Amino acid sequence: MQLFDFNGGVTPEYHKEASTQSPIAVSPAPSRNGLKNFLVIPLHQSIGGTPRPLVSAGDRVLKGQRIGAADGDMSSAVHASTSGQVVAVEMRRMPHPSGLSALCVVIEADGRDEWIARQPFDYHQHTAAETRDYLRDAGVVGLGGAVFPTHLKISPGKGGKLDTLIINGAECEPFITCDDLLMRERAEAIIQGVVILRDLLAAGRALIGIEDNKPQALAAMTAAVQAGGHQDMAVVAVPTRYPAGGAKQLIRVLTGIEVPHGKRSTDYGVQCFNVGTAYAIHEAINLGQPLISRIVTVAGNVAAPRNYAALIGTPLHTLLANSQPLPDTDRLIMGGPMMGITLPGDEVPVVKATNCILVGSPRLFPPPPPEMPCIRCGECAKACPADLQPFELYWFSRAKIFGKAQEYHLFDCIECGCCAYVCPSHIPLVDYYRFAKSEIWANESEKAAADQAREQYEFRQLREAREAQEKAARLAARTAAGRAAATNALAMAPVTAPAATSAAASAVTSAATPVTEPAQTPSPQAALIAAALERARAQQVQPANTTNLTPEQQAEIAAIEARRAQIRTQAHPHLPPDD
Amino acid sequence: MNNSPYLRQATSVQSVMLRVLFALLPGIAAYVWFFGAAIVLQIVLASLTALAAEALVLHLRGKPLAIFLTDGSALVTAWLIALSFPPLAPWWLVVLATMIAIIVAKHLYGGLGQNPFNPAMVAFALMIVAYPQFMSRWPGTDAIDFATQWQIIFGLHANQALDALTMATPLDALRTALHSTNATTVTVASALAHNPAIGLMAGRGWEWIAAGHLIGGLWLVQQRIITWHLPTAFLATLFLLAGLASTINPSEFAGPLFHLFGGGAMLAAFFIVTDPVSAATTPYGKLIFAAGVALLTWIIRSFGAYPDGIAFAVLLMNIAVPLIDMATQPRVFGHKKNGSNHHG
């Protein structure tokens, strides 16, 4: 098969051997030795809305029971990972660098690991929409790291069918081996998931891309495809070069198609799913098991690197106990060394996005040497898989020339880290891009908020003006009517009451007309609008109320900003390489 | 705490600069072989001046000394000045030139990475305008002993004897011959035929220095310190222009090999137009930039008032770099057109 190439990329040391020596282990065994095991299951584990809790403290839950219902279609359900009692629904620290908290369901495991009634879902007997709803309620999301709800990706492109379904088993980040082990040990189940995806997407063919540094996974997957007799599937060894596992890069390598930033890949006849996601689909559809566990690599500065089938919600200290972090451990990273995030502590739980817990040490990841000025050597541009000019983006981001940064396609950056990896000046380039992106988002949302406020203000001004006019009109009418009635009573005393009423009515009409008339002619109202606009404009250029703040207020604003940034990162996925 | 990526390639500005210095060694060795050790003395003078000037400005700017003094960038500037200046020039000329390069051309523009002009070329251009008489003190190949060279550099030698010891460069010799009073009868061939400075392809000795720079430069390409674009575009353009002109009018225009090996073309191709800070950065931009330098060099050499026009050519093209870079932005992944904001 003809393979294509993508520009750039790097070949760091892979460090994948250590964690692939032993098979996948189960972690943790619920309630061993009479010790209490708690699972902390965050409700918000995917892109999209936060599921609303379906349980409260004191409830008994079964393994696989839905505890969080998807909030609309752009969301995904969450489930109890084992049976036990809900002890709290409360804010707990998230596996996120900010260390901020989010709503979690805390379950005390009863050790019985009692399942709900599991029913396979025959998708042949259901409509596509029903199947999508089923997967949403089964909590299936992309397990490559981006945790995008899978049901939203299961719709064929134009013409109701897809040319090529791409299954991502590249796993290009150093240290991470969860997909490798999953493919080695559960290839047939993955292929069953691929069959489901192929059927749902009406895909012409399925290509399973695996980096050629995983010969055992390649062999196992090839054997599974052959055993299933799938003529329309092919397992393809792709050259090992980070970030070959980036969805866009893998699509390019396998099909030659470049999916631009911000476009749906189905519009280009391709769709890409991670092997772990295919496995989760198989479990959900064929076994009736929602997504309650995933394979997690524990690697780096540990005595026994290994892969674990970990329940969602397992606190990291429980997960790490078996692998024994070494004494000089200085950090925990979720993900790999190129794109992973530093975690705030070891009590945060395993979530659906946790493909790897990389235990760091100063020896493994020494602090970066001092940052030097950029010498425009262009190494970053050579390494950039998006064909950007990272040093230009760095310059614009640093100088806060955000318009230029966007012009130079800042948002095409996938934050893979190749540029910073090769930079001889040790510039944390990706940090500058993250900063620029968040500033631009903040500006945009501020602008949107200001626009909305201005519109509301203008509307209120108009309404008040209209109400004032109407009030004046009513007042004038009443006065005129009263005066007319009085005059009539004086002039024609014997006239009956109905006549007086009609006269008053005509007086109302005649009195009201001069008042209401101007409302239909443009001049005064236009003046009002102009004045309102003027006021709004004046208000806009007035200094914001964010000057001269107390430290407390500043701290509060910083917290809000951080929270906003967190929401934003979740709302704007920069698809990590292993999606 | 730092953010991803946590892995970094073992590389640094210092390692880049040191490899550039290393790549200059073959050319320097050839220089010493043919023209004596004066060049080494000039390199030492320039290096000491560069480090002193760098330390002074860094101190005045309140920058950390240790990191920036050891980054090697000042030494690269110093060595390039020494290698492009006549080795028998008085000591103060190189010292002054280096100070101007470091203090004015580099630091007044913002220091490492910020200078729009190549500092070594700024120094060269200023000195050849201000002190043309000292900028022609090129040694002959009849090896002068180091003691005499030392005396000339430090002004201890009688000036009237200098003419016997210095010699025009090949480019200069050709220019003088072609532009002399009886220039009508002189052709390129006759000018070069009886000149002791002329060797196999170009200048005797000079061609070997050029070969040394070629070897060092190719090593830099192999080390991925520089890309092929700049040297190839520069040398190819110069070769084509000189080839075309000398084919049309062989009596007036020197041939391509003479241009490539007779002056500073090889040094410029691999060490001067490749200065990342002041050169264009995009692949097409690099081709345009280097071709422009070659075109201007050839024009100045063939029609201008200076024997070698590389410094002026480089500076003129440095001005155009922002425009060139802007106009040659590469196609971004997934986008159709260069520089387009529209997806598709």
Tab-separated table of N, CA, C and O in Angstrom, chain A residues 174 248 252 258-261 263 331 333 337-342 365 368 370 372-377 379 382 385-389 391-392 395 407-409 412 417 420-428 430-431 434, chain B residues 1-14 16-17 67-68 71 111-114 224-227 276-283 286 321 325-326 329-335 337 339-344:
chain	number	residue	atom	x	y	z
A	174	PRO	N	6.393	8.952	23.393
A	174	PRO	CA	7.272	8.106	24.190
A	174	PRO	C	6.574	7.643	25.478
A	174	PRO	O	5.639	8.292	25.944
A	248	LYS	N	-4.645	14.023	12.302
A	248	LYS	CA	-4.417	14.620	10.989
A	248	LYS	C	-3.197	14.006	10.305
A	248	LYS	O	-3.202	13.769	9.096
A	252	ARG	N	-3.166	11.671	6.926
A	252	ARG	CA	-2.281	12.066	5.821
A	252	ARG	C	-1.386	10.876	5.395
A	252	ARG	O	-1.266	10.581	4.209
A	258	GLU	N	-5.239	15.742	3.497
A	258	GLU	CA	-4.965	16.692	4.571
A	258	GLU	C	-6.280	17.320	5.011
A	258	GLU	O	-6.939	17.991	4.240
A	259	VAL	N	-6.657	17.076	6.256
A	259	VAL	CA	-7.877	17.674	6.781
A	259	VAL	C	-7.496	18.997	7.439
A	259	VAL	O	-6.740	19.012	8.394
A	260	PRO	N	-8.008	20.127	6.910
A	260	PRO	CA	-7.625	21.411	7.486
A	260	PRO	C	-8.181	21.589	8.892
A	260	PRO	O	-9.178	20.952	9.252
A	261	HIS	N	-7.537	22.498	9.620
A	261	HIS	CA	-8.009	22.838	10.961
A	261	HIS	C	-9.443	23.346	10.890
A	261	HIS	O	-9.787	24.129	10.016
A	263	LYS	N	-12.117	21.725	10.158
A	263	LYS	CA	-13.025	21.045	9.218
A	263	LYS	C	-13.311	19.635	9.721
A	263	LYS	O	-12.473	19.019	10.376
A	331	ARG	N	7.195	14.654	40.142
A	331	ARG	CA	5.934	15.077	39.526
A	331	ARG	C	5.215	13.880	38.906
A	331	ARG	O	5.836	12.848	38.626
A	333	ILE	N	2.743	13.099	35.608
A	333	ILE	CA	2.286	13.661	34.343
A	333	ILE	C	1.196	12.760	33.799
A	333	ILE	O	1.353	11.536	33.788
A	337	PRO	N	5.455	12.516	27.542
A	337	PRO	CA	6.397	13.604	27.823
A	337	PRO	C	6.320	14.752	26.817
A	337	PRO	O	6.882	15.807	27.063
A	338	MET	N	5.614	14.548	25.697
A	338	MET	CA	5.537	15.613	24.707
A	338	MET	C	4.307	16.499	24.903
A	338	MET	O	4.347	17.694	24.648
A	339	MET	N	3.183	15.894	25.306
A	339	MET	CA	1.943	16.660	25.412
A	339	MET	C	1.255	16.515	26.760
A	339	MET	O	0.177	17.067	26.972
A	340	GLY	N	1.847	15.733	27.660
A	340	GLY	CA	1.178	15.443	28.927
A	340	GLY	C	1.047	16.680	29.801
A	340	GLY	O	1.706	17.695	29.594
A	341	ILE	N	0.155	16.565	30.796
A	341	ILE	CA	-0.055	17.686	31.712
A	341	ILE	C	0.426	17.290	33.099
A	341	ILE	O	0.291	16.142	33.519
A	342	THR	N	0.997	18.236	33.819
A	342	THR	CA	1.470	17.971	35.167
A	342	THR	C	0.284	17.989	36.118
A	342	THR	O	-0.527	18.912	36.093
A	365	PHE	N	13.448	14.042	33.556
A	365	PHE	CA	13.077	15.296	32.890
A	365	PHE	C	13.755	16.462	33.602
A	365	PHE	O	13.141	17.142	34.426
A	368	PRO	N	14.513	22.666	32.298
A	368	PRO	CA	15.073	23.170	31.040
A	368	PRO	C	16.199	24.171	31.302
A	368	PRO	O	16.136	24.917	32.274
A	370	PRO	N	18.450	27.596	30.836
A	370	PRO	CA	17.901	28.947	30.717
A	370	PRO	C	17.484	29.272	29.284
A	370	PRO	O	18.128	28.867	28.326
A	372	MET	N	17.128	31.224	25.987
A	372	MET	CA	17.958	32.175	25.246
A	372	MET	C	17.084	32.870	24.205
A	372	MET	O	15.990	32.417	23.900
A	373	PRO	N	17.602	33.961	23.629
A	373	PRO	CA	16.809	34.595	22.563
A	373	PRO	C	16.710	33.675	21.346
A	373	PRO	O	17.583	32.843	21.114
A	374	CYS	N	15.646	33.859	20.589
A	374	CYS	CA	15.483	33.105	19.341
A	374	CYS	C	16.503	33.600	18.331
A	374	CYS	O	16.683	34.806	18.154
A	375	ILE	N	17.214	32.662	17.696
A	375	ILE	CA	18.181	33.065	16.668
A	375	ILE	C	17.653	32.749	15.275
A	375	ILE	O	18.401	32.754	14.303
A	376	ARG	N	16.360	32.497	15.174
A	376	ARG	CA	15.700	32.262	13.889
A	376	ARG	C	16.367	31.153	13.077
A	376	ARG	O	16.394	31.207	11.845
A	377	CYS	N	16.883	30.147	13.761
A	377	CYS	CA	17.604	29.089	13.053
A	377	CYS	C	16.662	28.238	12.214
A	377	CYS	O	17.093	27.544	11.301
A	379	GLU	N	14.924	25.603	13.110
A	379	GLU	CA	14.776	24.196	13.489
A	379	GLU	C	13.309	23.873	13.797
A	379	GLU	O	12.819	22.810	13.433
A	382	LYS	N	11.346	23.325	10.701
A	382	LYS	CA	11.632	22.012	10.107
A	382	LYS	C	10.897	20.908	10.856
A	382	LYS	O	10.513	19.901	10.279
A	385	PRO	N	4.919	19.624	12.335
A	385	PRO	CA	4.126	18.764	11.461
A	385	PRO	C	2.951	19.497	10.819
A	385	PRO	O	2.334	18.976	9.898
A	386	ALA	N	2.640	20.711	11.302
A	386	ALA	CA	1.546	21.485	10.696
A	386	ALA	C	2.089	22.468	9.664
A	386	ALA	O	1.336	23.293	9.148
A	387	ASP	N	3.385	22.402	9.395
A	387	ASP	CA	4.042	23.295	8.429
A	387	ASP	C	3.888	24.766	8.787
A	387	ASP	O	3.749	25.623	7.911
A	388	LEU	N	3.904	25.044	10.075
A	388	LEU	CA	3.844	26.439	10.517
A	388	LEU	C	5.265	26.993	10.629
A	388	LEU	O	6.241	26.268	10.482
A	389	GLN	N	5.347	28.296	10.888
A	389	GLN	CA	6.629	28.937	11.178
A	389	GLN	C	6.616	29.273	12.672
A	389	GLN	O	6.289	30.401	13.060
A	391	PHE	N	8.703	30.061	14.931
A	391	PHE	CA	9.427	31.212	15.496
A	391	PHE	C	8.694	32.523	15.219
A	391	PHE	O	8.787	33.462	16.005
A	392	GLU	N	7.953	32.574	14.114
A	392	GLU	CA	7.156	33.773	13.849
A	392	GLU	C	5.990	33.840	14.847
A	392	GLU	O	5.684	34.897	15.392
A	395	TRP	N	7.242	34.982	18.093
A	395	TRP	CA	7.492	36.424	18.100
A	395	TRP	C	6.188	37.197	18.290
A	395	TRP	O	6.087	38.088	19.135
A	407	GLU	N	-3.093	35.338	11.757
A	407	GLU	CA	-2.813	35.376	10.328
A	407	GLU	C	-1.785	34.307	9.943
A	407	GLU	O	-1.846	33.739	8.861
A	408	TYR	N	-0.852	34.052	10.864
A	408	TYR	CA	0.150	33.015	10.622
A	408	TYR	C	-0.337	31.659	11.139
A	408	TYR	O	0.455	30.787	11.443
A	409	HIS	N	-1.658	31.515	11.274
A	409	HIS	CA	-2.310	30.236	11.543
A	409	HIS	C	-1.989	29.644	12.909
A	409	HIS	O	-1.736	28.446	13.040
A	412	ASP	N	-3.838	26.541	13.869
A	412	ASP	CA	-3.512	25.267	13.232
A	412	ASP	C	-2.498	24.488	14.065
A	412	ASP	O	-2.195	23.339	13.769
A	417	GLY	N	4.476	19.935	20.505
A	417	GLY	CA	5.716	20.137	21.250
A	417	GLY	C	6.991	19.903	20.465
A	417	GLY	O	8.083	20.044	21.018
A	420	ALA	N	9.395	23.038	20.485
A	420	ALA	CA	10.111	23.267	21.736
A	420	ALA	C	11.154	22.167	21.969
A	420	ALA	O	12.210	22.410	22.547
A	421	TYR	N	10.843	20.964	21.483
A	421	TYR	CA	11.771	19.839	21.643
A	421	TYR	C	13.100	20.113	20.936
A	421	TYR	O	14.162	19.800	21.449
A	422	VAL	N	13.053	20.719	19.751
A	422	VAL	CA	14.283	20.911	18.970
A	422	VAL	C	14.935	22.278	19.191
A	422	VAL	O	16.044	22.504	18.725
A	423	CYS	N	14.273	23.194	19.905
A	423	CYS	CA	14.766	24.580	19.974
A	423	CYS	C	16.115	24.670	20.675
A	423	CYS	O	16.234	24.333	21.856
A	424	PRO	N	17.167	25.155	19.965
A	424	PRO	CA	18.473	25.269	20.624
A	424	PRO	C	18.507	26.379	21.671
A	424	PRO	O	19.410	26.392	22.503
A	425	SER	N	17.540	27.288	21.608
A	425	SER	CA	17.497	28.362	22.606
A	425	SER	C	16.621	27.982	23.807
A	425	SER	O	16.414	28.800	24.696
A	426	HIS	N	16.136	26.744	23.832
A	426	HIS	CA	15.346	26.229	24.955
A	426	HIS	C	14.150	27.118	25.270
A	426	HIS	O	13.814	27.353	26.435
A	427	ILE	N	13.489	27.633	24.243
A	427	ILE	CA	12.328	28.486	24.454
A	427	ILE	C	11.097	27.592	24.621
A	427	ILE	O	10.874	26.700	23.806
A	428	PRO	N	10.318	27.781	25.696
A	428	PRO	CA	9.095	26.970	25.856
A	428	PRO	C	8.023	27.446	24.877
A	428	PRO	O	7.039	28.075	25.260
A	430	VAL	N	5.603	26.198	23.106
A	430	VAL	CA	4.184	25.839	23.206
A	430	VAL	C	3.483	26.682	24.270
A	430	VAL	O	2.322	27.052	24.118
A	431	ASP	N	4.202	27.015	25.337
A	431	ASP	CA	3.614	27.875	26.364
A	431	ASP	C	3.193	29.217	25.773
A	431	ASP	O	2.148	29.758	26.121
A	434	ARG	N	-0.003	28.625	23.838
A	434	ARG	CA	-1.146	28.438	24.742
A	434	ARG	C	-1.590	29.794	25.277
A	434	ARG	O	-2.781	30.096	25.340
B	1	MET	N	8.013	24.383	38.188
B	1	MET	CA	7.265	23.450	37.336
B	1	MET	C	7.218	23.979	35.900
B	1	MET	O	7.036	25.161	35.681
B	2	ASN	N	7.413	23.087	34.962
B	2	ASN	CA	7.319	23.512	33.570
B	2	ASN	C	6.235	22.700	32.870
B	2	ASN	O	5.772	21.686	33.375
B	3	ASN	N	5.841	23.169	31.703
B	3	ASN	CA	4.778	22.495	30.957
B	3	ASN	C	5.378	21.650	29.850
B	3	ASN	O	6.562	21.744	29.553
B	4	SER	N	4.508	20.873	29.195
B	4	SER	CA	4.982	20.007	28.128
B	4	SER	C	5.502	20.836	26.960
B	4	SER	O	5.030	21.945	26.745
B	5	PRO	N	6.427	20.341	26.162
B	5	PRO	CA	7.071	19.038	26.316
B	5	PRO	C	8.141	19.036	27.420
B	5	PRO	O	8.816	20.033	27.614
B	6	TYR	N	8.218	17.884	28.095
B	6	TYR	CA	9.207	17.750	29.159
B	6	TYR	C	10.531	17.225	28.610
B	6	TYR	O	11.561	17.308	29.264
B	7	LEU	N	10.453	16.648	27.410
B	7	LEU	CA	11.673	16.149	26.767
B	7	LEU	C	12.247	17.250	25.891
B	7	LEU	O	11.511	17.981	25.243
B	8	ARG	N	13.577	17.324	25.873
B	8	ARG	CA	14.230	18.288	25.001
B	8	ARG	C	15.439	17.638	24.368
B	8	ARG	O	16.154	16.897	25.017
B	9	GLN	N	15.620	17.958	23.098
B	9	GLN	CA	16.791	17.463	22.403
B	9	GLN	C	18.032	18.112	23.023
B	9	GLN	O	17.979	19.267	23.425
B	10	ALA	N	19.127	17.354	23.095
B	10	ALA	CA	20.369	17.923	23.625
B	10	ALA	C	20.958	18.842	22.569
B	10	ALA	O	21.685	18.411	21.688
B	11	THR	N	20.590	20.102	22.626
B	11	THR	CA	21.102	21.064	21.658
B	11	THR	C	21.126	22.425	22.338
B	11	THR	O	20.445	22.639	23.330
B	12	SER	N	21.928	23.318	21.828
B	12	SER	CA	21.991	24.650	22.419
B	12	SER	C	22.552	25.617	21.396
B	12	SER	O	23.138	25.219	20.393
B	13	VAL	N	22.347	26.903	21.657
B	13	VAL	CA	22.931	27.935	20.807
B	13	VAL	C	24.450	27.756	20.791
B	13	VAL	O	25.096	27.848	19.749
B	14	GLN	N	24.989	27.453	21.966
B	14	GLN	CA	26.432	27.282	22.067
B	14	GLN	C	26.935	26.168	21.155
B	14	GLN	O	27.922	26.332	20.438
B	16	VAL	N	25.539	25.048	18.484
B	16	VAL	CA	25.416	25.488	17.092
B	16	VAL	C	26.614	26.369	16.723
B	16	VAL	O	27.292	26.156	15.718
B	17	MET	N	26.909	27.359	17.578
B	17	MET	CA	27.970	28.320	17.285
B	17	MET	C	29.349	27.638	17.266
B	17	MET	O	30.195	27.933	16.425
B	67	ILE	N	26.020	33.296	30.595
B	67	ILE	CA	25.273	32.592	29.537
B	67	ILE	C	25.615	33.157	28.171
B	67	ILE	O	25.899	32.429	27.226
B	68	PHE	N	25.605	34.491	28.072
B	68	PHE	CA	25.736	35.106	26.756
B	68	PHE	C	27.187	35.155	26.282
B	68	PHE	O	27.444	35.110	25.088
B	71	ASP	N	27.924	31.768	24.730
B	71	ASP	CA	27.044	31.211	23.685
B	71	ASP	C	27.770	31.069	22.342
B	71	ASP	O	27.281	30.409	21.429
B	111	GLY	N	20.715	42.874	20.557
B	111	GLY	CA	21.512	41.716	20.965
B	111	GLY	C	21.223	40.468	20.166
B	111	GLY	O	20.578	40.523	19.108
B	112	LEU	N	21.677	39.352	20.727
B	112	LEU	CA	21.576	38.066	20.030
B	112	LEU	C	20.171	37.840	19.477
B	112	LEU	O	19.180	37.968	20.185
B	113	GLY	N	20.107	37.532	18.197
B	113	GLY	CA	18.831	37.185	17.584
B	113	GLY	C	18.025	38.366	17.087
B	113	GLY	O	17.000	38.189	16.445
B	114	GLN	N	18.446	39.584	17.384
B	114	GLN	CA	17.620	40.752	17.065
B	114	GLN	C	18.161	41.599	15.915
B	114	GLN	O	17.463	42.481	15.429
B	224	ARG	N	23.165	19.531	9.784
B	224	ARG	CA	21.854	20.184	9.832
B	224	ARG	C	21.881	21.517	10.580
B	224	ARG	O	20.882	21.976	11.127
B	225	ILE	N	23.066	22.157	10.615
B	225	ILE	CA	23.150	23.503	11.188
B	225	ILE	C	22.607	24.494	10.160
B	225	ILE	O	21.953	25.470	10.512
B	226	ILE	N	22.917	24.263	8.898
B	226	ILE	CA	22.375	25.103	7.827
B	226	ILE	C	21.667	24.184	6.831
B	226	ILE	O	21.936	22.992	6.781
B	227	THR	N	20.732	24.765	6.072
B	227	THR	CA	20.077	23.964	5.032
B	227	THR	C	20.757	24.253	3.698
B	227	THR	O	21.493	25.233	3.557
B	276	PRO	N	21.567	32.888	10.446
B	276	PRO	CA	20.117	32.714	10.533
B	276	PRO	C	19.391	33.981	10.964
B	276	PRO	O	18.249	34.211	10.569
B	277	VAL	N	20.037	34.784	11.790
B	277	VAL	CA	19.353	35.947	12.364
B	277	VAL	C	18.991	36.960	11.288
B	277	VAL	O	17.898	37.514	11.283
B	278	SER	N	19.939	37.186	10.341
B	278	SER	CA	19.723	38.277	9.394
B	278	SER	C	19.298	37.790	8.008
B	278	SER	O	19.046	38.598	7.128
B	279	ALA	N	19.207	36.469	7.817
B	279	ALA	CA	18.822	35.948	6.504
B	279	ALA	C	17.330	35.633	6.476
B	279	ALA	O	16.670	35.598	7.514
B	280	ALA	N	16.816	35.384	5.286
B	280	ALA	CA	15.438	34.936	5.164
B	280	ALA	C	15.300	33.551	5.783
B	280	ALA	O	16.281	32.817	5.910
B	281	THR	N	14.066	33.185	6.163
B	281	THR	CA	13.893	31.946	6.921
B	281	THR	C	13.044	30.890	6.225
B	281	THR	O	13.140	29.724	6.554
B	282	THR	N	12.196	31.294	5.296
B	282	THR	CA	11.345	30.302	4.647
B	282	THR	C	12.143	29.631	3.521
B	282	THR	O	13.101	30.224	3.010
B	283	PRO	N	11.778	28.421	3.127
B	283	PRO	CA	12.547	27.744	2.068
B	283	PRO	C	12.665	28.574	0.782
B	283	PRO	O	13.776	28.777	0.278
B	286	LYS	N	14.690	31.787	1.394
B	286	LYS	CA	16.138	31.572	1.417
B	286	LYS	C	16.705	31.582	0.000
B	286	LYS	O	17.764	32.163	-0.253
B	321	VAL	N	14.710	41.269	3.891
B	321	VAL	CA	14.305	40.003	4.508
B	321	VAL	C	12.867	39.995	5.030
B	321	VAL	O	12.125	39.050	4.747
B	325	ASP	N	10.337	37.207	3.629
B	325	ASP	CA	9.728	36.210	4.513
B	325	ASP	C	8.208	36.282	4.452
B	325	ASP	O	7.520	35.258	4.417
B	326	MET	N	7.692	37.512	4.456
B	326	MET	CA	6.251	37.679	4.456
B	326	MET	C	5.636	37.126	3.170
B	326	MET	O	4.573	36.512	3.187
B	329	GLN	N	5.652	32.784	2.792
B	329	GLN	CA	5.209	31.877	3.851
B	329	GLN	C	4.813	30.530	3.254
B	329	GLN	O	4.055	30.479	2.286
B	330	PRO	N	5.326	29.459	3.815
B	330	PRO	CA	5.005	28.142	3.248
B	330	PRO	C	3.529	27.768	3.450
B	330	PRO	O	2.868	28.319	4.327
B	331	ARG	N	3.067	26.857	2.641
B	331	ARG	CA	1.698	26.365	2.762
B	331	ARG	C	1.543	25.636	4.092
B	331	ARG	O	2.368	24.796	4.450
B	332	VAL	N	0.504	25.969	4.817
B	332	VAL	CA	0.245	25.327	6.094
B	332	VAL	C	-0.543	24.038	5.848
B	332	VAL	O	-1.366	23.976	4.931
B	333	PHE	N	-0.268	23.023	6.658
B	333	PHE	CA	-0.924	21.714	6.545
B	333	PHE	C	-2.439	21.884	6.393
B	333	PHE	O	-3.075	22.545	7.205
B	334	GLY	N	-2.978	21.286	5.351
B	334	GLY	CA	-4.422	21.319	5.153
B	334	GLY	C	-4.918	22.536	4.401
B	334	GLY	O	-6.067	22.576	4.005
B	335	HIS	N	-4.046	23.534	4.230
B	335	HIS	CA	-4.466	24.733	3.501
B	335	HIS	C	-4.050	24.607	2.046
B	335	HIS	O	-3.087	23.927	1.724
B	337	LYS	N	-3.663	27.449	-0.310
B	337	LYS	CA	-2.760	28.467	-0.844
B	337	LYS	C	-1.787	28.942	0.225
B	337	LYS	O	-2.087	28.915	1.412
B	339	GLY	N	-0.187	31.440	2.620
B	339	GLY	CA	-0.595	32.676	3.268
B	339	GLY	C	-2.086	32.922	3.258
B	339	GLY	O	-2.533	33.971	3.674
B	340	SER	N	-2.868	31.952	2.800
B	340	SER	CA	-4.307	32.169	2.739
B	340	SER	C	-4.927	31.927	4.097
B	340	SER	O	-4.526	31.044	4.832
B	341	ASN	N	-5.919	32.699	4.417
B	341	ASN	CA	-6.629	32.491	5.670
B	341	ASN	C	-7.795	31.531	5.500
B	341	ASN	O	-8.431	31.164	6.459
B	342	HIS	N	-8.057	31.178	4.258
B	342	HIS	CA	-9.225	30.346	4.008
B	342	HIS	C	-8.831	28.881	4.022
B	342	HIS	O	-7.846	28.492	3.456
B	343	HIS	N	-9.650	28.139	4.685
B	343	HIS	CA	-9.386	26.706	4.741
B	343	HIS	C	-9.869	26.062	3.465
B	343	HIS	O	-10.706	26.574	2.771
B	344	GLY	N	-9.352	24.886	3.233
B	344	GLY	CA	-9.839	24.144	2.082
B	344	GLY	C	-8.718	23.669	1.320
B	344	GLY	O	-8.501	22.900	0.558
